[in-house]
mmCIF file of C-alpha atoms in Angstrom:
data_model
loop_
_atom_site.group_PDB
_atom_site.id
_atom_site.type_symbol
_atom_site.label_atom_id
_atom_site.label_comp_id
_atom_site.label_asym_id
_atom_site.label_seq_id
_atom_site.Cartn_x
_atom_site.Cartn_y
_atom_site.Cartn_z
ATOM 1 C CA UNK I 976 189.222 9.630 58.648
ATOM 2 C CA UNK I 977 189.771 7.123 61.588
ATOM 3 C CA UNK I 978 189.930 7.311 65.216
ATOM 4 C CA UNK I 979 187.532 9.286 67.800
ATOM 5 C CA UNK I 980 186.287 11.666 64.746
ATOM 6 C CA UNK I 981 185.428 8.847 62.352
ATOM 7 C CA UNK I 982 181.952 9.679 60.531
ATOM 8 C CA UNK I 983 179.218 6.921 61.169
ATOM 9 C CA UNK I 984 177.988 5.259 57.974
ATOM 10 C CA UNK I 985 174.883 7.227 58.036
ATOM 11 C CA UNK I 986 176.929 10.657 58.401
ATOM 12 C CA UNK I 987 179.227 9.437 55.488
ATOM 13 C CA UNK I 988 175.905 8.815 53.381
ATOM 14 C CA UNK I 989 174.832 12.377 54.231
ATOM 15 C CA UNK I 990 178.202 13.716 53.508
ATOM 16 C CA UNK I 991 178.116 12.354 50.115
ATOM 17 C CA UNK I 992 174.569 13.404 49.363
ATOM 18 C CA UNK I 993 175.657 17.268 50.407
ATOM 19 C CA UNK I 994 178.873 16.826 48.279
ATOM 20 C CA UNK I 995 176.817 16.009 45.393
ATOM 21 C CA UNK I 996 174.496 18.611 45.804
ATOM 22 C CA UNK I 997 177.322 21.102 46.221
ATOM 23 C CA UNK I 998 179.372 20.320 43.210
ATOM 24 C CA UNK I 999 176.170 19.643 40.881
ATOM 25 C CA UNK I 1000 173.796 22.575 42.003
ATOM 26 C CA UNK I 1001 176.223 25.021 43.975
ATOM 27 C CA UNK I 1002 179.319 25.146 42.059
ATOM 28 C CA UNK I 1003 177.812 26.172 38.580
ATOM 29 C CA UNK I 1004 176.430 29.121 40.529
ATOM 30 C CA UNK I 1005 179.528 30.261 42.239
ATOM 31 C CA UNK I 1006 180.965 32.487 39.596
ATOM 32 C CA UNK I 1007 177.716 34.205 38.884
ATOM 33 C CA UNK I 1008 177.034 34.969 42.665
ATOM 34 C CA UNK I 1009 180.555 36.257 43.123
ATOM 35 C CA UNK I 1010 180.184 38.560 40.141
ATOM 36 C CA UNK I 1011 176.692 39.741 40.904
ATOM 37 C CA UNK I 1012 177.198 40.062 44.815
ATOM 38 C CA UNK I 1013 173.841 39.231 45.146
ATOM 39 C CA UNK I 1014 172.527 37.070 47.923
ATOM 40 C CA UNK I 1015 171.505 33.572 46.538
ATOM 41 C CA UNK I 1016 168.157 32.993 47.668
ATOM 42 C CA UNK I 1017 167.589 30.067 45.429
ATOM 43 C CA UNK I 1018 170.606 28.294 47.161
ATOM 44 C CA UNK I 1019 169.143 29.136 50.728
ATOM 45 C CA UNK I 1020 165.930 27.544 49.535
ATOM 46 C CA UNK I 1021 167.676 24.609 48.277
ATOM 47 C CA UNK I 1022 169.811 24.162 51.541
ATOM 48 C CA UNK I 1023 166.363 24.308 53.381
ATOM 49 C CA UNK I 1024 164.722 22.032 51.290
ATOM 50 C CA UNK I 1025 167.315 19.505 51.701
ATOM 51 C CA UNK I 1026 167.185 19.701 55.577
ATOM 52 C CA UNK I 1027 170.985 21.007 55.418
ATOM 53 C CA UNK I 1028 169.983 24.292 57.467
ATOM 54 C CA UNK I 1029 168.688 21.811 60.208
ATOM 55 C CA UNK I 1030 172.180 20.691 60.601
ATOM 56 C CA UNK I 1031 173.069 22.960 63.597
ATOM 57 C CA UNK I 1032 169.691 21.984 65.785
ATOM 58 C CA UNK I 1033 168.964 19.168 68.215
ATOM 59 C CA UNK I 1034 165.706 16.987 67.054
ATOM 60 C CA UNK I 1035 163.570 18.717 69.793
ATOM 61 C CA UNK I 1036 163.861 21.964 67.810
ATOM 62 C CA UNK I 1037 163.225 20.179 64.313
ATOM 63 C CA UNK I 1038 166.889 19.638 63.549
ATOM 64 C CA UNK I 1039 168.890 16.665 62.467
ATOM 65 C CA UNK I 1040 170.666 16.298 65.876
ATOM 66 C CA UNK I 1041 173.711 15.034 64.078
ATOM 67 C CA UNK I 1042 176.109 17.011 66.081
ATOM 68 C CA UNK I 1043 179.073 19.417 65.284
ATOM 69 C CA UNK I 1044 181.430 17.074 63.275
ATOM 70 C CA UNK I 1045 178.436 16.464 60.601
ATOM 71 C CA UNK I 1046 177.633 20.146 60.685
ATOM 72 C CA UNK I 1047 181.187 21.218 59.859
ATOM 73 C CA UNK I 1048 181.700 18.501 57.297
ATOM 74 C CA UNK I 1049 178.424 20.019 55.386
ATOM 75 C CA UNK I 1050 180.274 23.324 55.929
ATOM 76 C CA UNK I 1051 183.462 22.257 54.287
ATOM 77 C CA UNK I 1052 181.618 20.617 51.447
ATOM 78 C CA UNK I 1053 179.584 23.462 50.485
ATOM 79 C CA UNK I 1054 182.621 25.720 50.850
ATOM 80 C CA UNK I 1055 184.391 23.391 48.405
ATOM 81 C CA UNK I 1056 182.157 24.848 45.834
ATOM 82 C CA UNK I 1057 181.460 28.311 47.255
ATOM 83 C CA UNK I 1058 182.616 29.800 50.338
ATOM 84 C CA UNK I 1059 179.727 32.400 50.264
ATOM 85 C CA UNK I 1060 177.072 29.758 49.955
ATOM 86 C CA UNK I 1061 178.772 27.948 53.009
ATOM 87 C CA UNK I 1062 178.476 31.221 55.096
ATOM 88 C CA UNK I 1063 174.628 30.787 54.772
ATOM 89 C CA UNK I 1064 174.938 27.441 57.019
ATOM 90 C CA UNK I 1065 177.916 28.799 59.074
ATOM 91 C CA UNK I 1066 175.630 31.854 60.185
ATOM 92 C CA UNK I 1067 172.546 29.540 60.819
ATOM 93 C CA UNK I 1068 174.638 28.301 63.674
ATOM 94 C CA UNK I 1069 176.252 31.524 64.749
ATOM 95 C CA UNK I 1070 173.028 33.462 65.009
ATOM 96 C CA UNK I 1071 171.174 30.610 66.855
ATOM 97 C CA UNK I 1072 173.698 28.891 69.146
ATOM 98 C CA UNK I 1073 173.383 31.702 71.707
ATOM 99 C CA UNK I 1074 169.648 30.926 71.961
ATOM 100 C CA UNK I 1075 170.127 27.078 71.953
ATOM 101 C CA UNK I 1076 172.887 27.165 74.690
ATOM 102 C CA UNK I 1077 171.735 29.944 76.743
ATOM 103 C CA UNK I 1078 168.141 31.124 75.915
ATOM 104 C CA UNK I 1079 164.953 30.257 77.764
ATOM 105 C CA UNK I 1080 162.571 27.636 76.558
ATOM 106 C CA UNK I 1081 160.313 30.181 75.294
ATOM 107 C CA UNK I 1082 163.048 31.631 73.171
ATOM 108 C CA UNK I 1083 164.329 28.313 71.810
ATOM 109 C CA UNK I 1084 160.384 27.193 70.860
ATOM 110 C CA UNK I 1085 159.948 30.962 69.324
ATOM 111 C CA UNK I 1086 163.084 30.971 67.166
ATOM 112 C CA UNK I 1087 164.728 27.616 66.723
ATOM 113 C CA UNK I 1088 162.270 25.491 64.715
ATOM 114 C CA UNK I 1089 161.621 28.274 62.276
ATOM 115 C CA UNK I 1090 165.484 28.334 61.673
ATOM 116 C CA UNK I 1091 165.839 24.634 61.564
ATOM 117 C CA UNK I 1092 163.255 24.489 58.736
ATOM 118 C CA UNK I 1093 165.223 27.231 56.857
ATOM 119 C CA UNK I 1094 162.133 29.859 57.133
ATOM 120 C CA UNK I 1095 164.051 32.107 59.166
ATOM 121 C CA UNK I 1096 167.895 33.063 59.157
ATOM 122 C CA UNK I 1097 169.764 35.030 62.022
ATOM 123 C CA UNK I 1098 172.497 37.552 62.473
ATOM 124 C CA UNK I 1099 175.005 37.773 65.138
ATOM 125 C CA UNK I 1100 175.823 41.469 66.579
ATOM 126 C CA UNK I 1101 178.951 41.643 68.270
ATOM 127 C CA UNK I 1102 181.315 43.591 66.698
ATOM 128 C CA UNK I 1103 181.384 47.545 66.375
ATOM 129 C CA UNK I 1104 183.254 50.354 64.512
ATOM 130 C CA UNK I 1105 185.369 50.499 67.397
ATOM 131 C CA UNK I 1106 184.746 47.111 69.104
ATOM 132 C CA UNK I 1107 186.150 44.282 67.095
ATOM 133 C CA UNK I 1108 188.487 42.073 68.869
ATOM 134 C CA UNK I 1109 188.067 44.155 72.013
ATOM 135 C CA UNK I 1110 184.278 43.801 73.271
ATOM 136 C CA UNK I 1111 185.108 45.785 76.312
ATOM 137 C CA UNK I 1112 185.315 48.916 74.032
ATOM 138 C CA UNK I 1113 181.364 48.260 73.049
ATOM 139 C CA UNK I 1114 179.034 51.296 72.888
ATOM 140 C CA UNK I 1115 175.879 50.086 72.120
ATOM 141 C CA UNK I 1116 173.647 50.174 75.327
ATOM 142 C CA UNK I 1117 170.540 48.811 76.411
ATOM 143 C CA UNK I 1118 168.534 50.488 79.123
ATOM 144 C CA UNK I 1119 165.524 48.954 81.036
ATOM 145 C CA UNK I 1120 162.322 51.285 80.898
ATOM 146 C CA UNK I 1121 159.400 49.361 82.424
ATOM 147 C CA UNK I 1122 159.015 45.893 81.000
ATOM 148 C CA UNK I 1123 161.184 46.767 77.922
ATOM 149 C CA UNK I 1124 164.857 47.224 77.049
ATOM 150 C CA UNK I 1125 165.673 50.240 74.832
ATOM 151 C CA UNK I 1126 168.697 49.445 72.613
ATOM 152 C CA UNK I 1127 170.842 52.398 71.058
ATOM 153 C CA UNK I 1128 173.988 51.942 69.070
ATOM 154 C CA UNK I 1129 175.733 50.682 65.709
ATOM 155 C CA UNK I 1130 177.040 47.465 64.976
ATOM 156 C CA UNK I 1131 179.656 46.461 62.359
ATOM 157 C CA UNK I 1132 180.711 43.543 60.007
ATOM 158 C CA UNK I 1133 177.504 41.940 60.508
ATOM 159 C CA UNK I 1134 177.042 39.025 58.197
ATOM 160 C CA UNK I 1135 173.472 38.591 57.080
ATOM 161 C CA UNK I 1136 172.603 42.248 57.556
ATOM 162 C CA UNK I 1137 169.442 43.149 56.032
ATOM 163 C CA UNK I 1138 168.795 39.411 55.150
ATOM 164 C CA UNK I 1139 168.245 37.917 58.823
ATOM 165 C CA UNK I 1140 165.088 37.624 60.378
ATOM 166 C CA UNK I 1141 166.430 38.455 63.680
ATOM 167 C CA UNK I 1142 169.411 39.689 65.408
ATOM 168 C CA UNK I 1143 171.339 38.445 68.509
ATOM 169 C CA UNK I 1144 172.585 41.846 69.801
ATOM 170 C CA UNK I 1145 175.062 42.332 72.482
ATOM 171 C CA UNK I 1146 174.748 45.767 74.513
ATOM 172 C CA UNK I 1147 176.074 47.304 77.614
ATOM 173 C CA UNK I 1148 173.605 47.225 80.283
ATOM 174 C CA UNK I 1149 175.278 48.653 83.373
ATOM 175 C CA UNK I 1150 178.524 50.412 84.083
ATOM 176 C CA UNK I 1151 178.950 49.353 87.483
ATOM 177 C CA UNK I 1152 179.750 46.323 89.376
ATOM 178 C CA UNK I 1153 181.680 43.085 88.396
ATOM 179 C CA UNK I 1154 181.541 42.149 84.665
ATOM 180 C CA UNK I 1155 180.266 38.865 85.397
ATOM 181 C CA UNK I 1156 182.740 37.018 83.231
ATOM 182 C CA UNK I 1157 186.380 37.329 82.613
ATOM 183 C CA UNK I 1158 186.667 37.521 78.540
ATOM 184 C CA UNK I 1159 190.502 37.709 78.707
ATOM 185 C CA UNK I 1160 190.349 34.903 76.070
ATOM 186 C CA UNK I 1161 189.236 37.289 73.407
ATOM 187 C CA UNK I 1162 191.038 40.533 74.479
ATOM 188 C CA UNK I 1163 194.209 41.718 75.750
ATOM 189 C CA UNK I 1164 194.636 42.098 79.573
ATOM 190 C CA UNK I 1165 194.674 45.912 79.233
ATOM 191 C CA UNK I 1166 191.219 45.590 78.729
ATOM 192 C CA UNK I 1167 190.245 44.088 82.171
ATOM 193 C CA UNK I 1168 189.869 46.967 84.037
ATOM 194 C CA UNK I 1169 187.265 48.771 81.839
ATOM 195 C CA UNK I 1170 185.492 45.384 81.467
ATOM 196 C CA UNK I 1171 185.088 45.355 85.212
ATOM 197 C CA UNK I 1172 182.794 48.227 85.420
ATOM 198 C CA UNK I 1173 180.897 47.386 82.212
ATOM 199 C CA UNK I 1174 178.262 44.674 82.109
ATOM 200 C CA UNK I 1175 176.961 43.354 78.862
ATOM 201 C CA UNK I 1176 173.774 41.558 77.992
ATOM 202 C CA UNK I 1177 172.458 39.490 74.920
ATOM 203 C CA UNK I 1178 169.231 40.228 73.337
ATOM 204 C CA UNK I 1179 167.087 38.901 70.131
ATOM 205 C CA UNK I 1180 165.933 41.754 68.192
ATOM 206 C CA UNK I 1181 163.363 41.083 65.460
ATOM 207 C CA UNK I 1182 163.975 43.093 62.170
ATOM 208 C CA UNK I 1183 160.759 44.455 62.178
ATOM 209 C CA UNK I 1184 161.073 46.438 65.549
ATOM 210 C CA UNK I 1185 160.670 50.100 64.982
ATOM 211 C CA UNK I 1186 164.121 51.943 65.050
ATOM 212 C CA UNK I 1187 166.207 49.040 63.298
ATOM 213 C CA UNK I 1188 167.864 49.611 60.357
ATOM 214 C CA UNK I 1189 170.633 48.744 58.091
ATOM 215 C CA UNK I 1190 171.601 51.853 56.333
ATOM 216 C CA UNK I 1191 175.264 50.931 55.088
ATOM 217 C CA UNK I 1192 176.632 47.593 53.279
ATOM 218 C CA UNK I 1193 180.392 46.861 52.785
ATOM 219 C CA UNK I 1194 181.829 46.466 49.566
ATOM 220 C CA UNK I 1195 184.255 43.421 50.224
ATOM 221 C CA UNK I 1196 187.363 41.715 48.738
ATOM 222 C CA UNK I 1197 185.575 38.344 48.707
ATOM 223 C CA UNK I 1198 182.791 36.438 50.098
ATOM 224 C CA UNK I 1199 180.512 38.280 47.516
ATOM 225 C CA UNK I 1200 176.861 37.298 47.681
ATOM 226 C CA UNK I 1201 176.874 37.372 51.653
ATOM 227 C CA UNK I 1202 175.496 40.717 52.928
ATOM 228 C CA UNK I 1203 177.779 42.285 55.431
ATOM 229 C CA UNK I 1204 176.435 45.473 57.039
ATOM 230 C CA UNK I 1205 176.100 48.036 59.655
ATOM 231 C CA UNK I 1206 172.916 47.560 61.629
ATOM 232 C CA UNK I 1207 171.757 50.590 63.700
ATOM 233 C CA UNK I 1208 169.658 50.465 66.703
ATOM 234 C CA UNK I 1209 167.758 53.967 67.483
ATOM 235 C CA UNK I 1210 165.470 53.438 70.476
ATOM 236 C CA UNK I 1211 164.615 49.978 69.359
ATOM 237 C CA UNK I 1212 162.282 48.221 72.179
ATOM 238 C CA UNK I 1213 162.361 44.762 72.937
ATOM 239 C CA UNK I 1214 160.418 42.845 76.207
ATOM 240 C CA UNK I 1215 162.218 41.307 78.926
ATOM 241 C CA UNK I 1216 161.692 37.858 77.652
ATOM 242 C CA UNK I 1217 164.176 38.650 74.653
ATOM 243 C CA UNK I 1218 166.944 38.594 76.932
ATOM 244 C CA UNK I 1219 169.206 35.677 76.237
ATOM 245 C CA UNK I 1220 170.745 34.113 79.695
ATOM 246 C CA UNK I 1221 171.215 36.359 82.550
ATOM 247 C CA UNK I 1222 171.246 40.194 82.410
ATOM 248 C CA UNK I 1223 174.971 41.313 82.618
ATOM 249 C CA UNK I 1224 176.338 38.048 81.445
ATOM 250 C CA UNK I 1225 176.250 38.502 77.705
ATOM 251 C CA UNK I 1226 179.903 38.093 77.544
ATOM 252 C CA UNK I 1227 179.806 34.736 78.620
ATOM 253 C CA UNK I 1228 177.113 34.235 75.858
ATOM 254 C CA UNK I 1229 179.439 35.378 73.286
ATOM 255 C CA UNK I 1230 182.501 33.597 74.235
ATOM 256 C CA UNK I 1231 180.555 30.230 74.706
ATOM 257 C CA UNK I 1232 179.305 30.716 71.203
ATOM 258 C CA UNK I 1233 182.282 31.852 69.492
ATOM 259 C CA UNK I 1234 184.397 28.925 71.048
ATOM 260 C CA UNK I 1235 182.002 26.587 69.095
ATOM 261 C CA UNK I 1236 181.353 28.597 65.914
ATOM 262 C CA UNK I 1237 184.702 29.447 65.152
ATOM 263 C CA UNK I 1238 185.114 25.841 63.909
ATOM 264 C CA UNK I 1239 182.734 26.900 61.040
ATOM 265 C CA UNK I 1240 185.444 29.354 59.663
ATOM 266 C CA UNK I 1241 188.038 26.457 60.117
ATOM 267 C CA UNK I 1242 185.510 24.207 57.949
ATOM 268 C CA UNK I 1243 185.273 26.872 55.385
ATOM 269 C CA UNK I 1244 188.769 27.469 55.252
ATOM 270 C CA UNK I 1245 189.427 23.530 54.789
ATOM 271 C CA UNK I 1246 186.860 23.462 51.751
ATOM 272 C CA UNK I 1247 188.250 26.650 50.216
ATOM 273 C CA UNK I 1248 191.798 24.933 50.393
ATOM 274 C CA UNK I 1249 190.679 21.657 48.934
ATOM 275 C CA UNK I 1250 188.790 23.256 46.245
ATOM 276 C CA UNK I 1251 191.759 25.247 45.135
ATOM 277 C CA UNK I 1252 194.211 22.033 45.475
ATOM 278 C CA UNK I 1253 191.988 20.016 43.441
ATOM 279 C CA UNK I 1254 191.436 22.546 40.555
ATOM 280 C CA UNK I 1255 195.224 23.213 40.499
ATOM 281 C CA UNK I 1256 196.023 19.440 40.262
ATOM 282 C CA UNK I 1257 193.390 19.102 37.363
ATOM 283 C CA UNK I 1258 194.713 21.981 35.530
ATOM 284 C CA UNK I 1259 198.307 21.093 35.992
ATOM 285 C CA UNK I 1260 197.567 17.712 34.492
ATOM 286 C CA UNK I 1261 196.081 19.270 31.259
ATOM 287 C CA UNK I 1262 198.372 22.032 30.780
ATOM 288 C CA UNK I 1263 201.131 21.590 28.412
ATOM 289 C CA UNK I 1264 204.413 23.371 28.901
ATOM 290 C CA UNK I 1265 207.972 22.480 27.319
ATOM 291 C CA UNK I 1266 206.234 19.280 25.627
ATOM 292 C CA UNK I 1267 204.455 17.896 28.565
ATOM 293 C CA UNK I 1268 201.974 18.372 31.399
ATOM 294 C CA UNK I 1269 203.026 20.870 33.989
ATOM 295 C CA UNK I 1270 202.414 18.274 36.745
ATOM 296 C CA UNK I 1271 205.564 16.560 35.705
ATOM 297 C CA UNK I 1272 207.568 19.571 36.523
ATOM 298 C CA UNK I 1273 209.197 18.979 39.872
ATOM 299 C CA UNK I 1274 208.693 22.760 40.766
ATOM 300 C CA UNK I 1275 204.896 22.522 40.391
ATOM 301 C CA UNK I 1276 204.801 18.900 41.985
ATOM 302 C CA UNK I 1277 206.348 20.445 45.163
ATOM 303 C CA UNK I 1278 203.855 23.160 45.137
ATOM 304 C CA UNK I 1279 200.955 20.765 44.712
ATOM 305 C CA UNK I 1280 202.301 18.318 47.573
ATOM 306 C CA UNK I 1281 202.516 21.456 50.131
ATOM 307 C CA UNK I 1282 199.157 22.304 49.255
ATOM 308 C CA UNK I 1283 197.472 19.191 49.700
ATOM 309 C CA UNK I 1284 199.451 18.090 52.884
ATOM 310 C CA UNK I 1285 198.687 21.708 54.494
ATOM 311 C CA UNK I 1286 194.923 21.017 53.507
ATOM 312 C CA UNK I 1287 194.850 17.478 55.104
ATOM 313 C CA UNK I 1288 196.553 18.618 58.343
ATOM 314 C CA UNK I 1289 194.061 21.284 58.614
ATOM 315 C CA UNK I 1290 191.072 18.693 58.228
ATOM 316 C CA UNK I 1291 192.610 16.490 60.697
ATOM 317 C CA UNK I 1292 192.796 19.210 63.251
ATOM 318 C CA UNK I 1293 189.170 20.521 62.406
ATOM 319 C CA UNK I 1294 187.573 16.969 62.780
ATOM 320 C CA UNK I 1295 189.651 16.601 66.140
ATOM 321 C CA UNK I 1296 188.033 19.939 67.498
ATOM 322 C CA UNK I 1297 184.690 18.926 66.246
ATOM 323 C CA UNK I 1298 184.759 15.716 68.035
ATOM 324 C CA UNK I 1299 185.826 17.430 71.485
ATOM 325 C CA UNK I 1300 182.922 19.801 70.927
ATOM 326 C CA UNK I 1301 180.611 16.804 70.417
ATOM 327 C CA UNK I 1302 181.708 15.601 73.697
ATOM 328 C CA UNK I 1303 181.919 18.699 75.705
ATOM 329 C CA UNK I 1304 185.409 18.026 76.428
ATOM 330 C CA UNK I 1305 187.243 21.068 78.326
ATOM 331 C CA UNK I 1306 190.063 21.139 75.747
ATOM 332 C CA UNK I 1307 187.426 22.297 73.106
ATOM 333 C CA UNK I 1308 188.430 26.108 73.657
ATOM 334 C CA UNK I 1309 192.209 25.511 72.880
ATOM 335 C CA UNK I 1310 191.624 23.078 69.704
ATOM 336 C CA UNK I 1311 188.956 25.161 68.336
ATOM 337 C CA UNK I 1312 191.355 28.074 68.263
ATOM 338 C CA UNK I 1313 194.237 25.984 66.845
ATOM 339 C CA UNK I 1314 192.117 24.586 64.123
ATOM 340 C CA UNK I 1315 190.660 28.038 63.133
ATOM 341 C CA UNK I 1316 194.271 29.545 63.132
ATOM 342 C CA UNK I 1317 195.743 26.390 61.234
ATOM 343 C CA UNK I 1318 193.040 26.142 58.820
ATOM 344 C CA UNK I 1319 192.676 29.641 57.856
ATOM 345 C CA UNK I 1320 196.608 30.088 57.345
ATOM 346 C CA UNK I 1321 196.301 27.083 55.244
ATOM 347 C CA UNK I 1322 193.455 28.299 53.011
ATOM 348 C CA UNK I 1323 195.485 31.493 52.599
ATOM 349 C CA UNK I 1324 198.784 29.634 51.484
ATOM 350 C CA UNK I 1325 197.160 27.069 49.264
ATOM 351 C CA UNK I 1326 195.012 29.402 47.240
ATOM 352 C CA UNK I 1327 197.883 31.790 46.516
ATOM 353 C CA UNK I 1328 199.990 28.849 45.545
ATOM 354 C CA UNK I 1329 197.140 27.748 43.232
ATOM 355 C CA UNK I 1330 196.863 31.153 41.496
ATOM 356 C CA UNK I 1331 200.553 30.588 40.871
ATOM 357 C CA UNK I 1332 200.186 27.145 39.207
ATOM 358 C CA UNK I 1333 197.508 28.614 36.937
ATOM 359 C CA UNK I 1334 199.827 31.446 36.275
ATOM 360 C CA UNK I 1335 198.192 34.117 34.268
ATOM 361 C CA UNK I 1336 195.036 32.208 34.097
ATOM 362 C CA UNK I 1337 195.117 32.202 37.774
ATOM 363 C CA UNK I 1338 194.923 35.892 37.899
ATOM 364 C CA UNK I 1339 191.464 36.329 35.964
ATOM 365 C CA UNK I 1340 187.911 35.713 36.939
ATOM 366 C CA UNK I 1341 187.272 33.086 34.134
ATOM 367 C CA UNK I 1342 188.927 30.596 36.409
ATOM 368 C CA UNK I 1343 187.823 30.134 39.975
ATOM 369 C CA UNK I 1344 191.131 30.234 41.826
ATOM 370 C CA UNK I 1345 191.326 33.906 42.086
ATOM 371 C CA UNK I 1346 187.924 34.055 43.703
ATOM 372 C CA UNK I 1347 189.090 31.397 46.173
ATOM 373 C CA UNK I 1348 191.971 33.225 47.162
ATOM 374 C CA UNK I 1349 189.599 36.517 47.779
ATOM 375 C CA UNK I 1350 187.514 34.370 49.651
ATOM 376 C CA UNK I 1351 190.071 32.674 51.806
ATOM 377 C CA UNK I 1352 191.437 35.765 53.563
ATOM 378 C CA UNK I 1353 188.287 36.855 55.384
ATOM 379 C CA UNK I 1354 188.804 33.175 57.284
ATOM 380 C CA UNK I 1355 191.979 34.554 58.930
ATOM 381 C CA UNK I 1356 189.812 37.814 60.266
ATOM 382 C CA UNK I 1357 186.371 36.762 61.455
ATOM 383 C CA UNK I 1358 185.067 34.628 64.204
ATOM 384 C CA UNK I 1359 188.231 36.102 66.007
ATOM 385 C CA UNK I 1360 191.197 37.337 64.033
ATOM 386 C CA UNK I 1361 194.420 34.791 63.977
ATOM 387 C CA UNK I 1362 196.198 37.226 66.154
ATOM 388 C CA UNK I 1363 193.591 36.609 68.729
ATOM 389 C CA UNK I 1364 193.593 32.993 68.370
ATOM 390 C CA UNK I 1365 197.199 33.114 69.487
ATOM 391 C CA UNK I 1366 196.710 34.939 72.437
ATOM 392 C CA UNK I 1367 193.709 32.467 73.299
ATOM 393 C CA UNK I 1368 196.101 29.292 72.677
ATOM 394 C CA UNK I 1369 199.242 30.892 74.365
ATOM 395 C CA UNK I 1370 196.926 31.674 77.821
ATOM 396 C CA UNK I 1371 195.639 28.236 77.735
ATOM 397 C CA UNK I 1372 199.468 26.836 77.767
ATOM 398 C CA UNK I 1373 200.487 29.126 80.427
ATOM 399 C CA UNK I 1374 197.342 28.071 82.788
#
């Protein structure tokens, strides 16, 4: 690592500590977590005790203050061992960044320190059954009643559902007047006319609020051990002070958050890809076929060479984007989309090839690469699908 995104020595020491922890304490649990599909509370406690869950936060809120690059390096190292465990750290940023960047001082003081300590964990509720890539189709509503907002609706695909202590919820608060922000970066131009007549607001909803429930959980291809559910809000009341940012400006809160947190998906993808590459190389050195280790066969050498090259290129793009985030560079949106797009596609390609290198052994759960392949797929979908990332990139080029 060289240039503008070189890790300082103290960050390298922290990276090495996290790497050791991930490979010695998380990796041995990865297969069992995947098989049981149960949330790994022990790993969350471990990450909290080691101050890893403090990485997304500034020092004034009890965090490490070490910035985006160090945070995503940590995600990468944990994802190398277990993508599901990396998601614990990823959602710690995703569910708190709206408060950190847009929330009132009171909201920051109420929620961020308890997340930095690992005591609390958040969730981010934007997607709905009929509103994934298109937030203009949102149906969840919030109506002001005296000093409280009354929220009704259903969210979908929500990480940490049922586990989170609070939820950042986006809801339509008005159907008249300007939208307050052009979210064209996240949805097709055809949605703009609808968006202009609908204003969205962001709220914090604590899990103990009456009317809140999670009646449904998804059974997923991968990322087992990280619950994904469908929170329901049935006349859930929250006070005015639980509004994040300005009323009617919630879409800017969402987009300002996702512009940064999609780097977590990229880091997770890089970690998965490196884990699969390293395992495939190790296997190829030991597996004997035709009287010699299969790593000496040119066909497999070329596969492994491409796998390592794609992974290294994805890491360079990721670290570049993280450095831009740490400097609040105006090119961040372009680079975060490119990093997420490239890294997730690389992870999918690399893990498929890793399964091929192992042959029949790659297809069975006794070996980790089939889990890595299943885990890699979601990185192309969440934090904005790769099709949406291509739209974002193209629009920025056209300006």
